[in-house]
Amino acid sequence: LVNASADAAAAGGSMSSFLPAGFPFCSPWCTYATDSNDTIDGPVGELRRLPSPEVVLLVTVDVEPDRRAELLKVLEEEAVGTRDKSLDPDNVRIDILRDHKEPNRFLLYEAYTNEAGVAKHKQTKHYRAWSQFKDSGGFVQMSVQRLDPTSLGDWAFQAEPTTRSSIGVVLVVNIVVAPDRVEDFLKVTEGVAQGSRKESGCARYDVLRDKKEPNKIVLYECYDDERSVDQHKETPHFKAWKEFVQTPGAILSKDVVRCGTQDVVGWGFQASAGAN
């Protein structure tokens, strides 16, 4: 929020008391997407729509069990530094999540305006801390999936800011579509993405294409809790999507990873992207 903390202090109140009733408030790590050029309407500026990134990185790491606490400190530094526009201006968002089934597995969801922004990120102090941990042998294994949202259209990457500071369930769904059914799949997936973003329990819904395999689509779905996931599965847009997915020959494979912000509450899930 632009100058909101200073205004609150001048008024003799805390930041939380300064905000309107019901407005989501979280730690300084979870700032909102406004900048000095945004129009201020009353004490709280409007959350701006997010730019569509050209590249998204989905990084999965398995950490040595005895170094998990050390990694969490490194990840916190990476999250805080990457979201700081003065340090990492081309980052759009970064979420850090932990696998529900594998306690030593973490996922990083990083979005950048372009490839040059990724290169700049790798020159930052917070990235060097991550790189040094990796070079020290802290990871049992690591994989990086490079994803493209731009070729799918403006609807693919959620433009509306996210206002949660933590999230209960994130579904990372890798789907390999039959090459001759990709366009049909994208049409029904646009419907489920747009519909899901209107659900009260859905915080984000991004659709991305693998840069190496154009018929591999990744869904990044973020829900408040398991109940919200169950409610999502009862919606007409999900049922239409499910019907297509179950069509014989349409989908070659589907893999779902369930994760969330346990152990990283307060800084793992970015409240909104493009924060100052």
Tab-separated table of C-alpha atoms in Angstrom:
chain	number	residue	atom	x	y	z
A	1	LEU	CA	0.000	0.000	0.000
A	2	VAL	CA	1.421	3.363	-1.007
A	3	ASN	CA	2.409	5.418	2.059
A	4	ALA	CA	-0.319	3.670	4.059
A	5	SER	CA	1.993	2.845	6.974
A	6	ALA	CA	3.123	6.459	7.243
A	7	ASP	CA	-0.457	7.713	7.099
A	8	ALA	CA	-1.457	5.281	9.820
A	9	ALA	CA	1.383	6.413	12.049
A	10	ALA	CA	0.459	10.060	11.519
A	11	ALA	CA	-3.096	9.250	12.538
A	12	GLY	CA	-1.849	7.644	15.717
A	13	GLY	CA	-2.991	4.131	14.842
A	14	SER	CA	-1.499	0.827	13.740
A	15	MET	CA	-1.547	-0.379	10.129
A	16	SER	CA	-4.283	-2.906	10.869
A	17	SER	CA	-6.482	-0.321	12.580
A	18	PHE	CA	-5.996	2.052	9.640
A	19	LEU	CA	-7.355	-0.424	7.101
A	20	PRO	CA	-11.115	-0.656	6.461
A	21	ALA	CA	-13.046	-3.350	8.292
A	22	GLY	CA	-12.743	-6.713	6.600
A	23	PHE	CA	-9.708	-5.750	4.495
A	24	PRO	CA	-7.169	-8.638	4.428
A	25	PHE	CA	-4.023	-7.780	6.371
A	26	CYS	CA	-0.869	-9.865	6.566
A	27	SER	CA	2.822	-9.552	7.392
A	28	PRO	CA	5.188	-7.140	5.569
A	29	TRP	CA	6.274	-10.100	3.430
A	30	CYS	CA	2.803	-10.223	1.863
A	31	THR	CA	2.454	-6.756	0.360
A	32	TYR	CA	-0.136	-5.634	-2.159
A	33	ALA	CA	0.381	-4.773	-5.798
A	34	THR	CA	0.331	-1.015	-6.017
A	35	ASP	CA	3.004	1.464	-7.030
A	36	SER	CA	3.575	5.203	-6.839
A	37	ASN	CA	1.711	5.761	-10.098
A	38	ASP	CA	-1.462	4.028	-8.964
A	39	THR	CA	-4.570	6.116	-8.337
A	40	ILE	CA	-5.441	6.293	-4.652
A	41	ASP	CA	-9.140	6.142	-3.843
A	42	GLY	CA	-9.461	6.887	-0.146
A	43	PRO	CA	-6.934	5.483	2.364
A	44	VAL	CA	-6.324	2.268	0.404
A	45	GLY	CA	-5.103	2.175	-3.210
A	46	GLU	CA	-6.746	-0.053	-5.789
A	47	LEU	CA	-4.973	-3.333	-6.426
A	48	ARG	CA	-3.702	-3.210	-9.979
A	49	ARG	CA	-4.146	-5.986	-12.521
A	50	LEU	CA	-0.997	-8.018	-12.916
A	51	PRO	CA	1.124	-8.129	-16.068
A	52	SER	CA	1.212	-11.404	-17.952
A	53	PRO	CA	4.698	-12.893	-17.570
A	54	GLU	CA	6.581	-14.382	-20.492
A	55	VAL	CA	8.183	-17.116	-18.418
A	56	VAL	CA	7.186	-19.128	-15.351
A	57	LEU	CA	9.568	-21.478	-13.564
A	58	LEU	CA	8.266	-24.413	-11.557
A	59	VAL	CA	11.173	-25.586	-9.405
A	60	THR	CA	10.942	-28.769	-7.342
A	61	VAL	CA	13.613	-29.658	-4.782
A	62	ASP	CA	14.099	-32.509	-2.332
A	63	VAL	CA	16.226	-31.325	0.591
A	64	GLU	CA	18.463	-33.405	2.823
A	65	PRO	CA	16.320	-34.048	5.953
A	66	ASP	CA	18.913	-32.670	8.360
A	67	ARG	CA	19.130	-29.415	6.376
A	68	ARG	CA	15.424	-28.611	6.089
A	69	ALA	CA	15.496	-25.877	8.749
A	70	GLU	CA	18.476	-24.287	7.020
A	71	LEU	CA	16.654	-24.378	3.691
A	72	LEU	CA	13.582	-22.681	5.162
A	73	LYS	CA	15.727	-19.682	6.122
A	74	VAL	CA	17.184	-19.556	2.619
A	75	LEU	CA	13.720	-19.807	1.069
A	76	GLU	CA	12.406	-16.986	3.243
A	77	GLU	CA	15.280	-14.754	2.124
A	78	GLU	CA	14.595	-15.732	-1.488
A	79	ALA	CA	10.881	-14.957	-1.175
A	80	VAL	CA	11.313	-11.597	0.558
A	81	GLY	CA	14.096	-10.432	-1.750
A	82	THR	CA	12.436	-11.556	-4.972
A	83	ARG	CA	9.193	-9.717	-4.142
A	84	ASP	CA	11.078	-6.459	-3.489
A	85	LYS	CA	10.752	-4.481	-6.737
A	86	SER	CA	13.839	-2.426	-5.911
A	87	LEU	CA	15.887	-5.650	-5.867
A	88	ASP	CA	14.093	-7.832	-8.427
A	89	PRO	CA	12.056	-5.512	-10.702
A	90	ASP	CA	11.100	-8.117	-13.316
A	91	ASN	CA	9.570	-10.651	-10.949
A	92	VAL	CA	5.781	-10.937	-11.158
A	93	ARG	CA	5.271	-13.408	-8.320
A	94	ILE	CA	6.961	-16.129	-6.310
A	95	ASP	CA	5.212	-18.749	-4.181
A	96	ILE	CA	7.040	-21.272	-2.034
A	97	LEU	CA	5.136	-24.414	-1.124
A	98	ARG	CA	5.679	-27.735	0.625
A	99	ASP	CA	4.485	-31.064	-0.739
A	100	HIS	CA	1.691	-32.563	1.370
A	101	LYS	CA	3.035	-36.119	1.076
A	102	GLU	CA	6.790	-35.525	0.987
A	103	PRO	CA	7.885	-33.338	3.940
A	104	ASN	CA	11.333	-32.731	2.447
A	105	ARG	CA	10.011	-31.613	-0.953
A	106	PHE	CA	9.412	-27.948	-1.745
A	107	LEU	CA	8.070	-26.237	-4.861
A	108	LEU	CA	8.859	-22.731	-6.064
A	109	TYR	CA	6.459	-21.052	-8.502
A	110	GLU	CA	8.273	-18.082	-10.063
A	111	ALA	CA	6.918	-15.739	-12.748
A	112	TYR	CA	9.014	-13.142	-14.610
A	113	THR	CA	8.198	-10.538	-17.225
A	114	ASN	CA	10.806	-11.975	-19.614
A	115	GLU	CA	13.954	-14.112	-19.878
A	116	ALA	CA	16.127	-11.082	-19.185
A	117	GLY	CA	14.346	-10.754	-15.857
A	118	VAL	CA	15.292	-14.330	-14.971
A	119	ALA	CA	18.935	-13.514	-15.757
A	120	LYS	CA	18.798	-10.386	-13.570
A	121	HIS	CA	17.261	-12.413	-10.741
A	122	LYS	CA	20.273	-14.724	-10.783
A	123	GLN	CA	22.548	-11.757	-10.055
A	124	THR	CA	20.781	-10.799	-6.828
A	125	LYS	CA	22.034	-11.371	-3.308
A	126	HIS	CA	18.971	-13.406	-2.329
A	127	TYR	CA	19.439	-15.735	-5.301
A	128	ARG	CA	23.125	-16.211	-4.420
A	129	ALA	CA	22.103	-17.513	-0.982
A	130	TRP	CA	19.888	-20.091	-2.740
A	131	SER	CA	22.657	-20.951	-5.208
A	132	GLN	CA	25.201	-21.418	-2.425
A	133	PHE	CA	22.871	-23.786	-0.594
A	134	LYS	CA	22.414	-25.787	-3.800
A	135	ASP	CA	26.168	-25.907	-4.463
A	136	SER	CA	26.809	-27.090	-0.902
A	137	GLY	CA	24.926	-30.321	-1.618
A	138	GLY	CA	21.772	-29.411	0.277
A	139	PHE	CA	19.469	-30.948	-2.324
A	140	VAL	CA	18.964	-34.632	-2.974
A	141	GLN	CA	17.460	-33.729	-6.339
A	142	MET	CA	16.202	-30.681	-8.179
A	143	SER	CA	14.141	-30.149	-11.336
A	144	VAL	CA	13.106	-26.998	-13.215
A	145	GLN	CA	10.104	-26.868	-15.538
A	146	ARG	CA	9.984	-23.818	-17.821
A	147	LEU	CA	6.441	-22.745	-18.617
A	148	ASP	CA	4.860	-20.266	-21.026
A	149	PRO	CA	1.528	-18.509	-20.313
A	150	THR	CA	1.644	-15.965	-23.130
A	151	SER	CA	0.979	-18.301	-26.073
A	152	LEU	CA	-2.349	-19.343	-24.532
A	153	GLY	CA	-3.866	-15.856	-24.441
A	154	ASP	CA	-4.576	-13.164	-21.849
A	155	TRP	CA	-6.880	-15.465	-19.897
A	156	ALA	CA	-4.188	-18.001	-18.944
A	157	PHE	CA	-2.320	-16.119	-16.182
A	158	GLN	CA	-4.608	-14.669	-13.530
A	159	ALA	CA	-4.525	-10.886	-13.757
A	160	GLU	CA	-6.555	-10.254	-10.598
A	161	PRO	CA	-4.316	-9.933	-7.512
A	162	THR	CA	-4.414	-12.550	-4.773
A	163	THR	CA	-5.312	-11.286	-1.304
A	164	ARG	CA	-4.523	-14.370	0.820
A	165	SER	CA	-1.345	-14.518	2.909
A	166	SER	CA	-1.486	-18.308	3.233
A	167	ILE	CA	-3.192	-21.087	1.350
A	168	GLY	CA	-4.374	-24.533	2.368
A	169	VAL	CA	-4.227	-26.510	-0.865
A	170	VAL	CA	-2.323	-25.938	-4.091
A	171	LEU	CA	-2.830	-28.392	-6.940
A	172	VAL	CA	-0.080	-28.525	-9.556
A	173	VAL	CA	-1.541	-30.542	-12.413
A	174	ASN	CA	0.598	-31.698	-15.348
A	175	ILE	CA	-1.558	-32.844	-18.268
A	176	VAL	CA	-0.284	-34.277	-21.548
A	177	VAL	CA	-2.991	-33.747	-24.161
A	178	ALA	CA	-3.345	-35.688	-27.391
A	179	PRO	CA	-1.819	-33.369	-30.047
A	180	ASP	CA	-5.005	-33.284	-32.116
A	181	ARG	CA	-7.121	-32.333	-29.074
A	182	VAL	CA	-5.014	-29.483	-27.668
A	183	GLU	CA	-7.195	-26.655	-29.020
A	184	ASP	CA	-10.373	-28.323	-27.743
A	185	PHE	CA	-8.741	-28.860	-24.366
A	186	LEU	CA	-7.673	-25.218	-24.132
A	187	LYS	CA	-11.206	-24.021	-24.875
A	188	VAL	CA	-12.724	-26.039	-22.028
A	189	THR	CA	-9.786	-25.145	-19.759
A	190	GLU	CA	-10.337	-21.431	-20.366
A	191	GLY	CA	-13.877	-21.970	-19.126
A	192	VAL	CA	-12.809	-23.732	-15.952
A	193	ALA	CA	-10.097	-21.134	-15.282
A	194	GLN	CA	-12.435	-18.159	-15.641
A	195	GLY	CA	-15.144	-19.861	-13.609
A	196	SER	CA	-12.815	-21.003	-10.836
A	197	ARG	CA	-11.467	-17.484	-10.270
A	198	LYS	CA	-14.991	-16.428	-9.312
A	199	GLU	CA	-15.237	-19.084	-6.582
A	200	SER	CA	-14.938	-17.681	-3.072
A	201	GLY	CA	-12.509	-20.422	-2.041
A	202	CYS	CA	-10.195	-20.169	-5.059
A	203	ALA	CA	-7.252	-17.789	-4.678
A	204	ARG	CA	-5.509	-18.374	-8.022
A	205	TYR	CA	-5.954	-20.383	-11.180
A	206	ASP	CA	-3.176	-20.198	-13.771
A	207	VAL	CA	-2.847	-22.190	-16.982
A	208	LEU	CA	0.592	-22.627	-18.543
A	209	ARG	CA	2.189	-24.484	-21.436
A	210	ASP	CA	5.444	-26.418	-21.153
A	211	LYS	CA	8.085	-24.681	-23.290
A	212	LYS	CA	9.570	-27.993	-24.474
A	213	GLU	CA	6.348	-29.976	-24.935
A	214	PRO	CA	3.573	-27.788	-26.395
A	215	ASN	CA	0.914	-30.427	-25.735
A	216	LYS	CA	1.787	-30.524	-22.000
A	217	ILE	CA	-0.364	-28.084	-20.007
A	218	VAL	CA	0.157	-27.197	-16.350
A	219	LEU	CA	-2.650	-25.994	-14.080
A	220	TYR	CA	-1.715	-24.040	-10.950
A	221	GLU	CA	-4.776	-24.073	-8.693
A	222	CYS	CA	-4.814	-22.458	-5.238
A	223	TYR	CA	-7.636	-23.039	-2.741
A	224	ASP	CA	-8.295	-21.939	0.823
A	225	ASP	CA	-8.787	-25.487	2.091
A	226	GLU	CA	-9.976	-28.986	1.192
A	227	ARG	CA	-13.602	-27.924	1.504
A	228	SER	CA	-13.009	-25.324	-1.209
A	229	VAL	CA	-11.551	-28.036	-3.441
A	230	ASP	CA	-14.634	-30.183	-2.878
A	231	GLN	CA	-16.925	-27.246	-3.682
A	232	HIS	CA	-14.929	-26.558	-6.840
A	233	LYS	CA	-15.563	-30.103	-8.044
A	234	GLU	CA	-19.324	-29.510	-7.845
A	235	THR	CA	-19.321	-26.487	-10.157
A	236	PRO	CA	-20.637	-26.649	-13.750
A	237	HIS	CA	-17.327	-25.404	-15.191
A	238	PHE	CA	-15.365	-28.155	-13.469
A	239	LYS	CA	-17.846	-30.831	-14.516
A	240	ALA	CA	-17.588	-29.681	-18.153
A	241	TRP	CA	-13.794	-29.828	-17.917
A	242	LYS	CA	-13.872	-33.252	-16.265
A	243	GLU	CA	-16.155	-34.586	-18.986
A	244	PHE	CA	-13.631	-33.593	-21.635
A	245	VAL	CA	-10.699	-35.017	-19.670
A	246	GLN	CA	-12.510	-38.349	-19.403
A	247	THR	CA	-13.116	-38.486	-23.160
A	248	PRO	CA	-11.280	-41.556	-24.475
A	249	GLY	CA	-8.057	-40.610	-26.214
A	250	ALA	CA	-8.161	-36.908	-25.292
A	251	ILE	CA	-5.658	-37.034	-22.430
A	252	LEU	CA	-2.457	-39.083	-22.597
A	253	SER	CA	-1.449	-38.610	-18.948
A	254	LYS	CA	-2.332	-36.548	-15.867
A	255	ASP	CA	-0.276	-36.052	-12.711
A	256	VAL	CA	-1.428	-34.086	-9.656
A	257	VAL	CA	0.848	-32.783	-6.882
A	258	ARG	CA	-0.860	-31.482	-3.736
A	259	CYS	CA	1.001	-28.917	-1.680
A	260	GLY	CA	0.430	-25.919	0.573
A	261	THR	CA	2.016	-23.360	2.871
A	262	GLN	CA	2.611	-25.476	5.959
A	263	ASP	CA	5.971	-24.453	7.525
A	264	VAL	CA	6.016	-21.285	5.409
A	265	VAL	CA	2.888	-19.507	6.671
A	266	GLY	CA	3.221	-15.722	6.426
A	267	TRP	CA	5.745	-15.661	3.599
A	268	GLY	CA	5.331	-18.748	1.407
A	269	PHE	CA	2.286	-17.629	-0.575
A	270	GLN	CA	2.487	-14.167	-2.099
A	271	ALA	CA	-0.529	-12.092	-1.176
A	272	SER	CA	-0.332	-10.394	-4.559
A	273	ALA	CA	2.175	-10.089	-7.351
A	274	GLY	CA	4.234	-7.118	-8.396
A	275	ALA	CA	4.524	-5.753	-4.846
A	276	ASN	CA	6.879	-2.934	-4.043
